[in-house]
Amino acid sequence: MMAEAQLCGLQDEFTCSVCLDTLTDPVSIPCGHNFCLKCLSNCWDQSQECSCPQCRHTFTTRPGLKRNNLLNEVIKKLKKMTLSPSFPPTPPPQNYAGPGDVECDFCTGKKFRAVKSCLTCPASYCQTHLQPHYEGDALKHHKLVDPDRNLKEKLCEKHQKSLEIFCKTDDSCICLICVVTGHKNHEMVELETEREEKQKQLGATLSDIKRGLEEREKTLKETRRVMEEMKVSGIERQHLISKRGEI
């Protein structure tokens, strides 16, 4: 039973993160991740750059892809075991992306709905493709946010890095590369700190506006009351004058 439990825990290690099935003709790339030969070849053939579909590491030259014979033999032996004949992964329940949903950038074919977007990668992930961000040491420090279809707006136009710093001197959001290349000796704070400060200022401004509106409403009501009293007083005077005329 212990051996079976250990093998169950290894299923994800032999699953292709592109097709989400057991590796077929497994190939290993320099960053250490494994994929089906066909899946990885298709990904790179359709892209202008060669990057790892799992950790997004980019290679300057396309690595040669050769089947990992040792890994292939291990998978064959595991498939023969009665533990799991087809050895399928068991991804958590998730929904296909519908109108208004953010799609997973790594699903092939019909895409699942993204549950998180990563500002560091930057990309959006369904529950299955998000797992490496929780399990891998290289990705667990990435900044995850709620699904966002406008990730490009949160990237530095010059360096294509996430905007993490606010430059008070230039009143602009910048990336970490901008900090050392064009904003030396400027007054800077973390973007989150500036956002919290702006929210406080906005809250104070809204409170002032609300108080001002309440004061204006109070003044308007008082003006209407006085005008109504003057109107009644004028009617009463006219009525009194009329009576005196009759006498």
Short mmCIF file of C-alpha atoms in Angstrom, two decimals:
data_model
loop_
_atom_site.label_atom_id
_atom_site.label_comp_id
_atom_site.label_asym_id
_atom_site.label_seq_id
_atom_site.Cartn_x
_atom_site.Cartn_y
_atom_site.Cartn_z
CA MET A 1 0.00 0.00 0.00
CA MET A 2 2.83 2.41 0.79
CA ALA A 3 4.47 1.77 -2.59
CA GLU A 4 1.14 2.37 -4.34
CA ALA A 5 0.62 5.60 -2.44
CA GLN A 6 4.11 6.78 -3.48
CA LEU A 7 3.40 5.93 -7.11
CA CYS A 8 0.09 7.84 -6.96
CA GLY A 9 2.02 10.89 -5.89
CA LEU A 10 4.26 10.57 -8.94
CA GLN A 11 1.45 10.75 -11.50
CA ASP A 12 1.82 14.50 -11.94
CA GLU A 13 5.55 14.03 -12.63
CA PHE A 14 4.71 11.95 -15.72
CA THR A 15 1.91 14.20 -16.99
CA CYS A 16 2.40 16.62 -19.89
CA SER A 17 1.27 20.09 -18.79
CA VAL A 18 0.22 20.88 -22.37
CA CYS A 19 -2.18 18.02 -23.16
CA LEU A 20 -2.72 17.03 -19.49
CA ASP A 21 -2.23 13.35 -20.35
CA THR A 22 0.51 10.82 -19.64
CA LEU A 23 3.74 11.72 -21.45
CA THR A 24 4.11 10.20 -24.91
CA ASP A 25 7.64 10.15 -26.39
CA PRO A 26 8.79 12.29 -23.44
CA VAL A 27 11.43 14.95 -24.05
CA SER A 28 13.31 16.95 -21.43
CA ILE A 29 14.39 20.55 -21.96
CA PRO A 30 17.23 22.47 -20.21
CA CYS A 31 14.97 24.05 -17.55
CA GLY A 32 14.16 20.54 -16.29
CA HIS A 33 10.54 20.14 -17.41
CA ASN A 34 9.21 17.26 -19.51
CA PHE A 35 6.65 17.25 -22.34
CA CYS A 36 5.31 15.04 -25.09
CA LEU A 37 7.54 15.43 -28.14
CA LYS A 38 4.54 16.24 -30.35
CA CYS A 39 3.00 18.73 -27.88
CA LEU A 40 6.21 20.72 -27.41
CA SER A 41 7.04 20.69 -31.13
CA ASN A 42 3.57 22.04 -31.96
CA CYS A 43 3.89 24.77 -29.32
CA TRP A 44 7.23 25.96 -30.65
CA ASP A 45 6.16 25.69 -34.29
CA GLN A 46 3.24 28.04 -33.59
CA SER A 47 5.27 30.58 -31.58
CA GLN A 48 7.87 33.15 -32.55
CA GLU A 49 9.96 32.27 -29.49
CA CYS A 50 10.97 29.04 -27.77
CA SER A 51 9.90 29.10 -24.13
CA CYS A 52 8.95 26.46 -21.61
CA PRO A 53 5.13 26.10 -21.52
CA GLN A 54 5.35 25.45 -17.78
CA CYS A 55 7.84 27.94 -16.29
CA ARG A 56 8.00 30.33 -19.30
CA HIS A 57 11.82 30.24 -19.41
CA THR A 58 12.87 31.51 -22.84
CA PHE A 59 15.68 29.94 -24.87
CA THR A 60 17.74 32.07 -27.25
CA THR A 61 18.16 29.11 -29.59
CA ARG A 62 15.70 26.26 -30.03
CA PRO A 63 16.95 23.22 -28.06
CA GLY A 64 17.19 19.95 -29.94
CA LEU A 65 14.44 17.56 -28.87
CA LYS A 66 15.34 13.91 -28.29
CA ARG A 67 13.20 11.32 -26.58
CA ASN A 68 14.19 10.64 -22.98
CA ASN A 69 14.50 6.87 -23.20
CA LEU A 70 14.89 6.33 -19.46
CA LEU A 71 11.77 8.32 -18.66
CA ASN A 72 9.92 6.58 -21.47
CA GLU A 73 10.76 3.13 -20.02
CA VAL A 74 9.64 4.20 -16.54
CA ILE A 75 6.29 5.36 -17.89
CA LYS A 76 5.81 2.10 -19.80
CA LYS A 77 6.39 0.06 -16.64
CA LEU A 78 4.05 2.23 -14.60
CA LYS A 79 1.30 1.86 -17.20
CA LYS A 80 1.49 -1.93 -16.87
CA MET A 81 0.75 -1.77 -13.17
CA THR A 82 -2.82 -2.31 -12.02
CA LEU A 83 -2.59 0.80 -9.90
CA SER A 84 -3.77 2.97 -12.79
CA PRO A 85 -3.93 1.28 -16.22
CA SER A 86 -4.29 4.46 -18.24
CA PHE A 87 -2.45 6.59 -15.67
CA PRO A 88 -4.58 9.71 -16.28
CA PRO A 89 -4.15 12.88 -14.26
CA THR A 90 -7.04 13.91 -12.08
CA PRO A 91 -7.30 17.67 -12.46
CA PRO A 92 -9.75 19.46 -10.15
CA PRO A 93 -13.22 20.27 -11.54
CA GLN A 94 -13.20 23.38 -13.68
CA ASN A 95 -15.32 25.14 -16.26
CA TYR A 96 -14.73 26.02 -19.88
CA ALA A 97 -14.33 29.74 -20.52
CA GLY A 98 -17.54 31.49 -21.51
CA PRO A 99 -18.40 35.02 -22.65
CA GLY A 100 -16.75 37.53 -20.36
CA ASP A 101 -14.37 34.97 -18.81
CA VAL A 102 -10.58 35.18 -19.05
CA GLU A 103 -9.22 32.14 -20.89
CA CYS A 104 -6.25 30.05 -19.79
CA ASP A 105 -3.25 30.88 -21.98
CA PHE A 106 -1.93 27.30 -21.85
CA CYS A 107 -4.99 25.19 -22.66
CA THR A 108 -5.00 23.75 -26.17
CA GLY A 109 -8.26 23.34 -28.08
CA LYS A 110 -11.25 24.45 -26.03
CA LYS A 111 -9.89 26.57 -23.22
CA PHE A 112 -10.74 26.42 -19.52
CA ARG A 113 -11.64 29.52 -17.54
CA ALA A 114 -8.62 31.15 -15.89
CA VAL A 115 -8.69 31.27 -12.09
CA LYS A 116 -5.58 33.45 -11.68
CA SER A 117 -3.36 35.73 -13.71
CA CYS A 118 0.37 36.01 -13.03
CA LEU A 119 1.91 39.48 -13.28
CA THR A 120 5.41 38.02 -13.30
CA CYS A 121 4.98 35.60 -16.22
CA PRO A 122 2.66 37.39 -17.44
CA ALA A 123 -0.13 34.95 -18.32
CA SER A 124 -3.49 33.61 -17.15
CA TYR A 125 -3.95 30.06 -15.85
CA CYS A 126 -6.76 27.56 -15.30
CA GLN A 127 -6.70 25.54 -12.07
CA THR A 128 -4.61 22.73 -13.61
CA HIS A 129 -1.97 24.88 -15.29
CA LEU A 130 -1.74 27.09 -12.19
CA GLN A 131 -0.45 24.23 -9.99
CA PRO A 132 3.29 24.76 -10.80
CA HIS A 133 2.97 28.23 -9.25
CA TYR A 134 2.04 26.63 -5.95
CA GLU A 135 4.40 23.65 -6.10
CA GLY A 136 7.58 24.82 -7.86
CA ASP A 137 10.23 26.83 -6.01
CA ALA A 138 10.95 28.89 -9.12
CA LEU A 139 7.35 30.09 -9.47
CA LYS A 140 5.87 30.22 -5.99
CA HIS A 141 7.10 33.79 -5.44
CA HIS A 142 5.36 35.09 -8.56
CA LYS A 143 2.61 37.67 -8.04
CA LEU A 144 -0.82 36.14 -8.67
CA VAL A 145 -3.96 38.26 -9.05
CA ASP A 146 -7.57 37.66 -10.00
CA PRO A 147 -8.04 36.83 -13.70
CA ASP A 148 -7.19 39.90 -15.76
CA ARG A 149 -7.55 40.15 -19.54
CA ASN A 150 -5.60 43.44 -19.61
CA LEU A 151 -2.25 42.13 -18.42
CA LYS A 152 -0.36 44.11 -21.08
CA GLU A 153 -1.54 47.34 -19.45
CA LYS A 154 0.25 46.27 -16.27
CA LEU A 155 3.58 45.79 -18.04
CA CYS A 156 6.30 48.35 -18.63
CA GLU A 157 6.12 49.29 -22.32
CA LYS A 158 9.88 49.58 -22.52
CA HIS A 159 10.99 46.43 -20.68
CA GLN A 160 7.85 44.25 -20.69
CA LYS A 161 8.21 43.69 -16.92
CA SER A 162 5.49 44.07 -14.30
CA LEU A 163 4.94 47.56 -12.91
CA GLU A 164 5.89 47.27 -9.25
CA ILE A 165 7.22 50.73 -8.32
CA PHE A 166 5.65 54.20 -8.28
CA CYS A 167 8.02 57.11 -9.02
CA LYS A 168 6.73 60.13 -7.10
CA THR A 169 9.18 62.40 -8.89
CA ASP A 170 7.79 61.57 -12.35
CA ASP A 171 4.31 60.58 -11.11
CA SER A 172 4.46 57.31 -13.04
CA CYS A 173 4.42 53.54 -12.55
CA ILE A 174 7.69 51.83 -13.45
CA CYS A 175 9.31 48.37 -13.41
CA LEU A 176 12.40 47.34 -11.46
CA ILE A 177 14.63 47.77 -14.51
CA CYS A 178 13.40 51.36 -14.88
CA VAL A 179 14.47 52.01 -11.28
CA VAL A 180 18.15 51.48 -12.09
CA THR A 181 18.17 52.76 -15.66
CA GLY A 182 16.22 56.00 -15.67
CA HIS A 183 15.07 57.05 -12.21
CA LYS A 184 18.25 57.38 -10.18
CA ASN A 185 17.85 59.51 -7.01
CA HIS A 186 14.08 59.81 -7.62
CA GLU A 187 11.59 59.47 -4.79
CA MET A 188 9.98 56.04 -5.15
CA VAL A 189 7.66 53.73 -3.22
CA GLU A 190 6.16 50.30 -3.84
CA LEU A 191 3.15 50.46 -6.13
CA GLU A 192 0.94 48.78 -3.53
CA THR A 193 1.95 51.39 -0.92
CA GLU A 194 1.10 54.22 -3.30
CA ARG A 195 -2.22 52.59 -4.18
CA GLU A 196 -3.18 52.35 -0.49
CA GLU A 197 -2.19 55.99 0.04
CA LYS A 198 -4.24 57.11 -2.98
CA GLN A 199 -7.22 55.15 -1.67
CA LYS A 200 -6.94 56.90 1.69
CA GLN A 201 -6.75 60.29 -0.03
CA LEU A 202 -9.71 59.41 -2.23
CA GLY A 203 -11.68 58.26 0.82
CA ALA A 204 -10.94 61.54 2.60
CA THR A 205 -11.91 63.54 -0.49
CA LEU A 206 -15.18 61.63 -0.85
CA SER A 207 -15.95 62.25 2.84
CA ASP A 208 -15.35 66.00 2.36
CA ILE A 209 -17.60 66.01 -0.69
CA LYS A 210 -20.31 64.12 1.20
CA ARG A 211 -20.16 66.58 4.11
CA GLY A 212 -20.32 69.50 1.67
CA LEU A 213 -23.38 68.02 -0.04
CA GLU A 214 -25.07 67.44 3.31
CA GLU A 215 -24.37 71.06 4.31
CA ARG A 216 -25.76 72.33 1.00
CA GLU A 217 -28.85 70.17 1.41
CA LYS A 218 -29.32 71.53 4.93
CA THR A 219 -28.92 75.11 3.73
CA LEU A 220 -31.34 74.52 0.84
CA LYS A 221 -33.98 73.11 3.19
CA GLU A 222 -33.57 76.09 5.53
CA THR A 223 -33.86 78.51 2.59
CA ARG A 224 -37.04 76.78 1.41
CA ARG A 225 -38.49 76.96 4.96
CA VAL A 226 -37.76 80.68 5.22
CA MET A 227 -39.23 81.34 1.77
CA GLU A 228 -42.33 79.37 2.68
CA GLU A 229 -42.71 81.40 5.89
CA MET A 230 -42.28 84.64 3.95
CA LYS A 231 -44.87 83.49 1.44
CA VAL A 232 -47.37 82.66 4.19
CA SER A 233 -46.61 85.94 5.96
CA GLY A 234 -47.21 87.88 2.70
CA ILE A 235 -50.55 86.15 2.13
CA GLU A 236 -51.62 86.95 5.69
CA ARG A 237 -50.68 90.65 5.24
CA GLN A 238 -52.63 90.84 2.00
CA HIS A 239 -55.61 89.27 3.71
CA LEU A 240 -55.37 91.80 6.60
CA ILE A 241 -55.14 94.75 4.19
CA SER A 242 -58.18 93.50 2.32
CA LYS A 243 -60.18 93.32 5.53
CA ARG A 244 -59.22 96.87 6.49
CA GLY A 245 -60.32 98.07 3.07
CA GLU A 246 -63.71 96.51 3.55
CA ILE A 247 -64.13 98.35 6.84
#
